[in-house]
Backbone atoms as SQL, in Angstrom:
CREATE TABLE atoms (id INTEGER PRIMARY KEY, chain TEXT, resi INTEGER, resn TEXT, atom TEXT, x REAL, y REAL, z REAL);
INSERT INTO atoms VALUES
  (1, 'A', 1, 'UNK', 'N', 13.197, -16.448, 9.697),
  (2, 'A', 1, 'UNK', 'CA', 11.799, -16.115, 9.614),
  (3, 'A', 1, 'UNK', 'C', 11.633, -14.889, 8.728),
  (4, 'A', 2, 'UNK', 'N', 10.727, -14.735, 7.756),
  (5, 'A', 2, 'UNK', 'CA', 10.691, -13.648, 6.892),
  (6, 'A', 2, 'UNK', 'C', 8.897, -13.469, 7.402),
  (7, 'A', 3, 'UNK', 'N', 8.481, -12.400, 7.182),
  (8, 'A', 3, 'UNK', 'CA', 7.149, -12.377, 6.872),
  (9, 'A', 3, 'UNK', 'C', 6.854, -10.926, 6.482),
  (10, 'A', 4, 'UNK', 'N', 5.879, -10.834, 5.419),
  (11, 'A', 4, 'UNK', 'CA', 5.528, -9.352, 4.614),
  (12, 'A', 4, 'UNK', 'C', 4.312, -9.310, 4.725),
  (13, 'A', 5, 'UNK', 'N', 3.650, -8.417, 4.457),
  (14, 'A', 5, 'UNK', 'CA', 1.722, -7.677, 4.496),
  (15, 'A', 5, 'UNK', 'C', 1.987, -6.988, 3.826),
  (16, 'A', 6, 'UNK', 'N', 0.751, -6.226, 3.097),
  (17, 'A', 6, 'UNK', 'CA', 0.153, -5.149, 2.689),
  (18, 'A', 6, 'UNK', 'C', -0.207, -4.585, 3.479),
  (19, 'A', 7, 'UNK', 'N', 0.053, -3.204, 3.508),
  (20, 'A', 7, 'UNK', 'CA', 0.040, -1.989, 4.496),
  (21, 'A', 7, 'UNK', 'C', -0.934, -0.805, 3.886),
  (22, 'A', 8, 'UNK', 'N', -2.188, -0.605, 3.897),
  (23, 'A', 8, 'UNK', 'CA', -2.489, 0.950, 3.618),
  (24, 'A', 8, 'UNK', 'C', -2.319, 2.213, 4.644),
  (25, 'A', 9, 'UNK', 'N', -1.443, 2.628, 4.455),
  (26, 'A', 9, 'UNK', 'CA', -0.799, 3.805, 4.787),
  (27, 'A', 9, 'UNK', 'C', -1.791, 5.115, 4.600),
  (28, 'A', 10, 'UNK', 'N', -2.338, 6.170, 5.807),
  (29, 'A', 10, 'UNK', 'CA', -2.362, 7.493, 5.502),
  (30, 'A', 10, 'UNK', 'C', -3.966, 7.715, 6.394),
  (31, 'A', 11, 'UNK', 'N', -4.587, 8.048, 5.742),
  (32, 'A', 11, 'UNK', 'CA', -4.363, 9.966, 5.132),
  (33, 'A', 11, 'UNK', 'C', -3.840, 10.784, 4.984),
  (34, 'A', 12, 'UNK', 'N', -2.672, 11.573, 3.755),
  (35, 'A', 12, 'UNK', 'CA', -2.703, 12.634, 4.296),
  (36, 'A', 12, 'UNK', 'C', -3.672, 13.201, 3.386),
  (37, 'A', 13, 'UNK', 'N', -4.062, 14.698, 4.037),
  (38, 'A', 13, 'UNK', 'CA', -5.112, 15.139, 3.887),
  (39, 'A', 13, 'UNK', 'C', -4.594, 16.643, 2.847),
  (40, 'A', 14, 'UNK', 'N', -5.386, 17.008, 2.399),
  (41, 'A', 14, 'UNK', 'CA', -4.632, 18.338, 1.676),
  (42, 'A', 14, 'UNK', 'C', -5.884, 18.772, 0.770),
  (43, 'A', 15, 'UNK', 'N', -6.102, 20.279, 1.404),
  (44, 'A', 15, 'UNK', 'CA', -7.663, 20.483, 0.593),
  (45, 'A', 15, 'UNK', 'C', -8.618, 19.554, 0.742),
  (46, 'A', 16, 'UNK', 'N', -9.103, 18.885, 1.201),
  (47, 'A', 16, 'UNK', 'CA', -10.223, 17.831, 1.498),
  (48, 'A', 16, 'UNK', 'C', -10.001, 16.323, 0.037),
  (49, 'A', 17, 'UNK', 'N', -8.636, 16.585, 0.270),
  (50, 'A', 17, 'UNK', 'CA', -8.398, 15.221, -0.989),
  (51, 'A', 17, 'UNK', 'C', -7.536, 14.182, -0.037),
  (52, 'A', 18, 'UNK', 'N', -7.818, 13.265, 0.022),
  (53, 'A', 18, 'UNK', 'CA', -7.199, 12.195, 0.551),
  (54, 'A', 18, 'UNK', 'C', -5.907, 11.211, 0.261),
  (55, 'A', 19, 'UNK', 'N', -4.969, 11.466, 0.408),
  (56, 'A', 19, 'UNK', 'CA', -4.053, 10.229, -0.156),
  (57, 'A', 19, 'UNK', 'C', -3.361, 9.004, 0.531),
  (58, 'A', 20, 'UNK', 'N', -3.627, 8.024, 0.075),
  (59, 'A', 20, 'UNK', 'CA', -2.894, 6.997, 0.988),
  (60, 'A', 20, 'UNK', 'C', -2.118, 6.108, -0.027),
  (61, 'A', 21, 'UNK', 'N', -1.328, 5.669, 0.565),
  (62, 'A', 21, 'UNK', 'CA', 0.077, 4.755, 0.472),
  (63, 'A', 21, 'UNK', 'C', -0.507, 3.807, 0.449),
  (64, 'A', 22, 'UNK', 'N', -0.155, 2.491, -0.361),
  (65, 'A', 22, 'UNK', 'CA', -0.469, 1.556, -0.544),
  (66, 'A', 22, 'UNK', 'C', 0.858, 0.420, -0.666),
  (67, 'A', 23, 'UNK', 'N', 1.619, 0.044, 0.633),
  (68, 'A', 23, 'UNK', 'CA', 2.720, -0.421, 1.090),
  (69, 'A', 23, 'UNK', 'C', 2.695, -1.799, 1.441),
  (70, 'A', 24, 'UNK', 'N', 4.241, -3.098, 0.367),
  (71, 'A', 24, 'UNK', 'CA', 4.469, -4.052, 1.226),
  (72, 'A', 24, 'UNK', 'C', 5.593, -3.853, 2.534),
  (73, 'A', 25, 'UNK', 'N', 5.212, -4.263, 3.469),
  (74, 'A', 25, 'UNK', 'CA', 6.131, -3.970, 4.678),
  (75, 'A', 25, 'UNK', 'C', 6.442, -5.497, 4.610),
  (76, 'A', 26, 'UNK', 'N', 7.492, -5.483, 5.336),
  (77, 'A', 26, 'UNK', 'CA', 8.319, -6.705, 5.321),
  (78, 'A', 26, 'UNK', 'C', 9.556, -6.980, 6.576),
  (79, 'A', 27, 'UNK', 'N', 9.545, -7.950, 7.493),
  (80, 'A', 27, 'UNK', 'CA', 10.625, -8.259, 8.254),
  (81, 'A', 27, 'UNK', 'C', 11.426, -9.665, 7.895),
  (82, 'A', 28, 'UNK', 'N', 12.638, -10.143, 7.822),
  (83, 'A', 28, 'UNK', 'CA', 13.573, -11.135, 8.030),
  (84, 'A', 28, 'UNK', 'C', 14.368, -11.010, 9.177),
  (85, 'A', 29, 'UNK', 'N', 14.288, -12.079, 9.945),
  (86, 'A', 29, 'UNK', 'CA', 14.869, -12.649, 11.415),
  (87, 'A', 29, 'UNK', 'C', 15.417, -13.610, 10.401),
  (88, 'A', 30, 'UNK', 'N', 17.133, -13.764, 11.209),
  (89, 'A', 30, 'UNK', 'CA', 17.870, -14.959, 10.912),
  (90, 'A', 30, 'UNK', 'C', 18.885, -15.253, 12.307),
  (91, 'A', 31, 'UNK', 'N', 18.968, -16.293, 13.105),
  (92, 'A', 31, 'UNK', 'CA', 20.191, -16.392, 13.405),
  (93, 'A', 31, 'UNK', 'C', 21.084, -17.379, 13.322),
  (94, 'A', 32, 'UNK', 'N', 22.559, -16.320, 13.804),
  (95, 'A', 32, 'UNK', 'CA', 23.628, -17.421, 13.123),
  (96, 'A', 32, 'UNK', 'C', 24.121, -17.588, 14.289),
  (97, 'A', 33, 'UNK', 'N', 24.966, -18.625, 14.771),
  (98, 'A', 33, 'UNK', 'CA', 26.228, -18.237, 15.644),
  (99, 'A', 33, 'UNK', 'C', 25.509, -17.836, 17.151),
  (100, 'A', 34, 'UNK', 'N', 24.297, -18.290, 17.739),
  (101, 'A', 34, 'UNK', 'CA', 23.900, -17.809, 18.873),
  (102, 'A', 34, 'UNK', 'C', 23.312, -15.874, 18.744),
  (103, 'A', 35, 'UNK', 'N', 23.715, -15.619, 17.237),
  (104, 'A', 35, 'UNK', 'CA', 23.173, -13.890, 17.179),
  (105, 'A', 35, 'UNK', 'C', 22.117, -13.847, 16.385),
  (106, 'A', 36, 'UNK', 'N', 20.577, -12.605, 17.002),
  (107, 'A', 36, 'UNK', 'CA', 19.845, -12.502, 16.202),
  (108, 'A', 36, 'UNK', 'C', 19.710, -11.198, 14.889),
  (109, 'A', 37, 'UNK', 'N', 19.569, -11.700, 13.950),
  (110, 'A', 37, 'UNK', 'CA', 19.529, -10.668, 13.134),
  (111, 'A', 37, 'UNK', 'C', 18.738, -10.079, 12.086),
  (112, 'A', 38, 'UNK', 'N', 18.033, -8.921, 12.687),
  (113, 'A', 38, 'UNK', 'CA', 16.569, -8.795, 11.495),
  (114, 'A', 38, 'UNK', 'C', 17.040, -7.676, 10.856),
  (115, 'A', 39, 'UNK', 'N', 15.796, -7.675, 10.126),
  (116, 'A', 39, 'UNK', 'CA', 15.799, -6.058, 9.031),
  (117, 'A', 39, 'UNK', 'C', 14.463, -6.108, 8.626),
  (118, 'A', 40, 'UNK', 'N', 14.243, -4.829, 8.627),
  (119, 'A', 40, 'UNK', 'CA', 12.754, -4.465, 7.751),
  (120, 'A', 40, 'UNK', 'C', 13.053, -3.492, 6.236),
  (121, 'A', 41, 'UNK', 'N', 11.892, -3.636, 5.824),
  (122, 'A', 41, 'UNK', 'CA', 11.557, -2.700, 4.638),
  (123, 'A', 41, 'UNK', 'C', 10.273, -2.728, 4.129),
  (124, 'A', 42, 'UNK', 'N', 10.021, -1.331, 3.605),
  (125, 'A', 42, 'UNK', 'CA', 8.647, -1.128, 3.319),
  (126, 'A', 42, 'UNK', 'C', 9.034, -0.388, 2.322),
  (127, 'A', 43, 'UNK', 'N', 7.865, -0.993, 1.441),
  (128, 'A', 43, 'UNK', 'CA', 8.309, -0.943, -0.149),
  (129, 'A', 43, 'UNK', 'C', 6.923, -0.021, -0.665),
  (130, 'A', 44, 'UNK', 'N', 6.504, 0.966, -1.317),
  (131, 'A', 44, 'UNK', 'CA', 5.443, 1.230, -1.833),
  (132, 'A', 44, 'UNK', 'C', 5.110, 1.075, -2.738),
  (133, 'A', 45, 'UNK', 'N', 3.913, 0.373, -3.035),
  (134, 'A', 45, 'UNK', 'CA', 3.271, -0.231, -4.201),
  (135, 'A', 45, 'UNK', 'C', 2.216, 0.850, -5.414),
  (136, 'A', 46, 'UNK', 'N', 1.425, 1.196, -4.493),
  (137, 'A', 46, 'UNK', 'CA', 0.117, 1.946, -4.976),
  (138, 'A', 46, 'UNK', 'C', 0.095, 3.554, -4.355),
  (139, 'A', 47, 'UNK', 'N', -0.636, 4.477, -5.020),
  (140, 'A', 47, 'UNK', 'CA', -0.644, 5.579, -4.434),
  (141, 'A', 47, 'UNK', 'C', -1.996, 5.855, -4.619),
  (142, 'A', 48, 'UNK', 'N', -3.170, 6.051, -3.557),
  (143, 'A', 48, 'UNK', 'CA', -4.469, 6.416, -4.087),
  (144, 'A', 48, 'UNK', 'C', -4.899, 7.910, -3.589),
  (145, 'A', 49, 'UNK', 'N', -5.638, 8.266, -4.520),
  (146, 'A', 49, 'UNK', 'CA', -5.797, 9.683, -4.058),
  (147, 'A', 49, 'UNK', 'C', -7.388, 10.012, -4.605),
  (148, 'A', 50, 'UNK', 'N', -7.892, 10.256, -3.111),
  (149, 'A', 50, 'UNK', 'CA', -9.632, 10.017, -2.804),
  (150, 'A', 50, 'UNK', 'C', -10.149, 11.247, -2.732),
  (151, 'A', 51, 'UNK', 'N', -11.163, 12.202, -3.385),
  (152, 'A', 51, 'UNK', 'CA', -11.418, 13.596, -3.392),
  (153, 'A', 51, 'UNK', 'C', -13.370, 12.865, -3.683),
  (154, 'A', 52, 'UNK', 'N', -14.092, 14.283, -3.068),
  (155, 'A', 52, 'UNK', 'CA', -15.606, 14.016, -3.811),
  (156, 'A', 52, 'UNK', 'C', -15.892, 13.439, -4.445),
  (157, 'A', 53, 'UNK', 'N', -15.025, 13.921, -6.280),
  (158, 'A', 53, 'UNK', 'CA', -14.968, 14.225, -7.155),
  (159, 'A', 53, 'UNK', 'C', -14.279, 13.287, -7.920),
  (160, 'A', 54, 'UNK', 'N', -13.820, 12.699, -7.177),
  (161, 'A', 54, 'UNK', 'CA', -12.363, 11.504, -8.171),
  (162, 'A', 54, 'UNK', 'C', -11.974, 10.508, -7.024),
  (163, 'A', 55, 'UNK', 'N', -11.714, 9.471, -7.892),
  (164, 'A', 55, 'UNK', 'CA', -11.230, 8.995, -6.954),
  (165, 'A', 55, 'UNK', 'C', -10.148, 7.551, -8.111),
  (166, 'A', 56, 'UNK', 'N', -8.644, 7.643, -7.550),
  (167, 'A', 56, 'UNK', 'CA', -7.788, 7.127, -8.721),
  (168, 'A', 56, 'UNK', 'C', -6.490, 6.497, -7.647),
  (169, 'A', 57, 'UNK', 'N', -5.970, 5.477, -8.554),
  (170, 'A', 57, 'UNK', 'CA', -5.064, 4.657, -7.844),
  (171, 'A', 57, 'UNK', 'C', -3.883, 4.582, -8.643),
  (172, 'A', 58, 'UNK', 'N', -2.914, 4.949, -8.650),
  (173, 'A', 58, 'UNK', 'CA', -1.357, 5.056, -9.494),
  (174, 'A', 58, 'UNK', 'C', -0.162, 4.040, -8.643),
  (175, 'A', 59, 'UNK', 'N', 0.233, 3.455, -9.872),
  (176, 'A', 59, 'UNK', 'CA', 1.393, 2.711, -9.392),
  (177, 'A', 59, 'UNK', 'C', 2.437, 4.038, -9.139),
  (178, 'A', 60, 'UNK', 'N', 3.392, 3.239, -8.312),
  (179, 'A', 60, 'UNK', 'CA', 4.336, 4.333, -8.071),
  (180, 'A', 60, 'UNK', 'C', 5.175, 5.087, -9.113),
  (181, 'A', 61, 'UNK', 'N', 5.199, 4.421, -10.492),
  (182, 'A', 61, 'UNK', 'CA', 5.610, 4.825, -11.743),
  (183, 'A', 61, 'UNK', 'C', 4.756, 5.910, -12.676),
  (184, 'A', 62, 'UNK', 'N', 3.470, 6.412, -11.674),
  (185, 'A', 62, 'UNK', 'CA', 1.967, 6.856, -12.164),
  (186, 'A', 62, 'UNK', 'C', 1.423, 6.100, -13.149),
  (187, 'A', 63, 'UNK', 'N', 1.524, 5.219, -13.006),
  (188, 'A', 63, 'UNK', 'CA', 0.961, 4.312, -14.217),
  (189, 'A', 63, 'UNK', 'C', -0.747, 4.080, -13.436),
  (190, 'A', 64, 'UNK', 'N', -2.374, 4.389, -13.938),
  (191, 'A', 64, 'UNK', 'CA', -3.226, 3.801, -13.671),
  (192, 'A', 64, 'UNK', 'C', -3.332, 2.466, -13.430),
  (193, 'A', 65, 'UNK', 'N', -4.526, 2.109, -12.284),
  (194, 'A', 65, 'UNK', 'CA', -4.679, 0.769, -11.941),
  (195, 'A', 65, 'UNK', 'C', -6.033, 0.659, -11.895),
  (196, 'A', 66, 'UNK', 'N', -6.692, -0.073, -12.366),
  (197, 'A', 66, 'UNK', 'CA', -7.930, -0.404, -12.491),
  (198, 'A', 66, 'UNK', 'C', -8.860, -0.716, -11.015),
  (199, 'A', 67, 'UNK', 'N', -10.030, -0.135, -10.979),
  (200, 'A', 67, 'UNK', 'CA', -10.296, -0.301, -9.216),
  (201, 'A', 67, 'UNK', 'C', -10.029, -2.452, -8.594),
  (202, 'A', 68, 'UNK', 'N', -10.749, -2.990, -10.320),
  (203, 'A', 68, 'UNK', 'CA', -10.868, -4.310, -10.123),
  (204, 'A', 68, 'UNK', 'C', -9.425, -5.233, -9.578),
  (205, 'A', 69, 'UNK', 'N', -8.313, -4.603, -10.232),
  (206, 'A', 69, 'UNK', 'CA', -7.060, -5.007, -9.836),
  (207, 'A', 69, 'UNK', 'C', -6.413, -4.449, -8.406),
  (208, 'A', 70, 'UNK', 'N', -6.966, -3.583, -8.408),
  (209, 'A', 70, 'UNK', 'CA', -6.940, -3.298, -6.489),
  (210, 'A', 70, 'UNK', 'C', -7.749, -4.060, -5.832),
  (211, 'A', 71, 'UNK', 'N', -8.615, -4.159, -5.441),
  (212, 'A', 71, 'UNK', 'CA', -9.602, -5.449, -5.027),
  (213, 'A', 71, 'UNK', 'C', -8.567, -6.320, -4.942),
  (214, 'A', 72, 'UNK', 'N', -8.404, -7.241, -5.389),
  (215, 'A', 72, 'UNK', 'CA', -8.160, -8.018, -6.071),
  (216, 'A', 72, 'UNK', 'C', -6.715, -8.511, -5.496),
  (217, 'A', 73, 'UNK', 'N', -6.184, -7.364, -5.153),
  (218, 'A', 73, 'UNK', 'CA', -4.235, -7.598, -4.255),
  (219, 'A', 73, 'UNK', 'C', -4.418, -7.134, -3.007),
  (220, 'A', 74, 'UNK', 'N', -5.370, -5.869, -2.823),
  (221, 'A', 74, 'UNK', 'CA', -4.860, -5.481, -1.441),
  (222, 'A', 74, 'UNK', 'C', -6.613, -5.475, -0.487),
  (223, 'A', 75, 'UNK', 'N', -6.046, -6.765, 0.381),
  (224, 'A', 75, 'UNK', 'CA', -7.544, -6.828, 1.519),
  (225, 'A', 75, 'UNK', 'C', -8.018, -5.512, 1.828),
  (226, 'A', 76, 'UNK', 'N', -9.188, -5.650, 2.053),
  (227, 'A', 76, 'UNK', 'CA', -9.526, -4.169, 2.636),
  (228, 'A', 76, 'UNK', 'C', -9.908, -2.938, 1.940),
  (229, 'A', 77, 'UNK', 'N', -9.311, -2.815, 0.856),
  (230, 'A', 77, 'UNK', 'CA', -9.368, -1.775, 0.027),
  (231, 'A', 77, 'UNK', 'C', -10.627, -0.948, -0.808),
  (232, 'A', 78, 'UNK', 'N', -11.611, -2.422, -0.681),
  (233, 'A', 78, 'UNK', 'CA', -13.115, -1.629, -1.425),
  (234, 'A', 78, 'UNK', 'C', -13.498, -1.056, -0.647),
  (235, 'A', 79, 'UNK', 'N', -13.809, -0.852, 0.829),
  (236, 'A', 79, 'UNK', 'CA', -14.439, -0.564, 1.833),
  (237, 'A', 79, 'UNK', 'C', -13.369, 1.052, 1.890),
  (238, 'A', 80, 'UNK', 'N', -12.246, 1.217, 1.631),
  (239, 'A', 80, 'UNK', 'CA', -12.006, 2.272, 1.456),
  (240, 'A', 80, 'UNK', 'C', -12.150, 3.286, 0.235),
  (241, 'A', 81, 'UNK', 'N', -12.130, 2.384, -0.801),
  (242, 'A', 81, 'UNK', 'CA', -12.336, 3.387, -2.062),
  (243, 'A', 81, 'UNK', 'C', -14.270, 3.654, -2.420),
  (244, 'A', 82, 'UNK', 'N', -14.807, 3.248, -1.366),
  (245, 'A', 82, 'UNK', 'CA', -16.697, 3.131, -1.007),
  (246, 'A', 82, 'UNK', 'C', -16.620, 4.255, -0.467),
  (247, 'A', 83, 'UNK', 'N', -15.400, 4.378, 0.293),
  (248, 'A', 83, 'UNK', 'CA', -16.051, 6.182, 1.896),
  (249, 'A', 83, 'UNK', 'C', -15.721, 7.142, 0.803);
Protein backbone atom coordinates (compact mmCIF):
# COMPACT_ATOMS: atom_id res chain seq x y z
CA UNK A 1 0.00 0.00 0.00
CA UNK A 2 1.63 3.38 -0.82
CA UNK A 3 -0.37 6.54 -0.42
CA UNK A 4 0.94 10.43 -0.59
CA UNK A 5 -1.00 14.07 -0.05
CA UNK A 6 -0.10 17.43 -0.15
CA UNK A 7 0.56 18.81 3.16
CA UNK A 8 0.53 22.70 3.96
CA UNK A 9 2.67 22.94 6.74
CA UNK A 10 3.01 26.04 9.35
CA UNK A 11 2.92 29.09 10.33
CA UNK A 12 5.85 30.02 11.39
CA UNK A 13 5.48 33.37 12.32
CA UNK A 14 8.42 35.96 12.48
CA UNK A 15 7.72 39.76 12.60
CA UNK A 16 4.10 39.42 11.52
CA UNK A 17 5.28 37.52 8.16
CA UNK A 18 3.98 34.19 7.71
CA UNK A 19 5.67 31.13 6.28
CA UNK A 20 4.41 27.86 5.39
CA UNK A 21 5.74 24.66 3.93
CA UNK A 22 4.21 23.38 1.17
CA UNK A 23 4.87 19.37 1.61
CA UNK A 24 4.31 15.84 -0.27
CA UNK A 25 4.03 13.43 2.70
CA UNK A 26 4.01 9.99 1.80
CA UNK A 27 3.63 6.32 3.45
CA UNK A 28 4.50 2.62 1.84
CA UNK A 29 3.18 -0.54 3.78
CA UNK A 30 4.49 -3.80 2.29
CA UNK A 31 4.38 -7.23 3.65
CA UNK A 32 6.55 -10.06 3.14
CA UNK A 33 6.94 -13.29 4.92
CA UNK A 34 3.97 -12.74 7.54
CA UNK A 35 6.13 -9.10 8.44
CA UNK A 36 4.79 -5.62 8.16
CA UNK A 37 6.85 -3.04 6.76
CA UNK A 38 6.31 0.76 6.28
CA UNK A 39 8.21 3.98 5.85
CA UNK A 40 7.31 7.52 5.49
CA UNK A 41 8.70 10.66 3.93
CA UNK A 42 7.91 14.11 3.53
CA UNK A 43 9.32 15.82 0.83
CA UNK A 44 9.03 19.76 0.50
CA UNK A 45 7.76 21.20 -2.47
CA UNK A 46 6.84 24.99 -2.09
CA UNK A 47 7.83 27.59 0.42
CA UNK A 48 5.25 30.52 0.83
CA UNK A 49 5.86 33.48 2.67
CA UNK A 50 2.61 35.74 3.51
CA UNK A 51 3.32 39.43 4.99
CA UNK A 52 0.61 42.64 4.51
CA UNK A 53 2.69 43.67 2.01
CA UNK A 54 3.74 40.61 -0.16
CA UNK A 55 2.79 37.78 -0.57
CA UNK A 56 5.22 35.00 -2.77
CA UNK A 57 5.63 31.28 -3.27
CA UNK A 58 9.33 29.72 -4.01
CA UNK A 59 10.16 26.36 -5.06
CA UNK A 60 12.55 24.93 -2.77
CA UNK A 61 15.40 25.84 -5.30
CA UNK A 62 13.89 29.71 -4.78
CA UNK A 63 12.81 29.57 -8.02
CA UNK A 64 9.20 31.80 -8.27
CA UNK A 65 5.84 30.15 -8.82
CA UNK A 66 3.10 31.78 -10.25
CA UNK A 67 -0.09 32.13 -7.79
CA UNK A 68 -2.09 30.31 -10.94
CA UNK A 69 0.27 27.23 -10.77
CA UNK A 70 -0.31 26.92 -7.07
CA UNK A 71 -4.01 26.74 -7.42
CA UNK A 72 -3.74 24.56 -9.64
CA UNK A 73 -1.43 21.51 -7.57
CA UNK A 74 -2.12 22.17 -4.12
CA UNK A 75 -6.12 21.92 -2.79
CA UNK A 76 -6.78 24.49 -0.51
CA UNK A 77 -4.30 26.94 -1.17
CA UNK A 78 -6.36 30.09 -2.60
CA UNK A 79 -8.28 30.36 0.52
CA UNK A 80 -4.90 30.70 2.12
CA UNK A 81 -3.01 33.02 -0.07
CA UNK A 82 -6.85 35.33 0.22
CA UNK A 83 -6.17 35.70 4.41
Amino acid sequence: MEKKEIAIEGPLTIAGTRVYVVAEVGITCTCNDGRLTCSGSRRPIYILILSDSERRALTVRGEEVAREQLIAEVAGIEELLDS
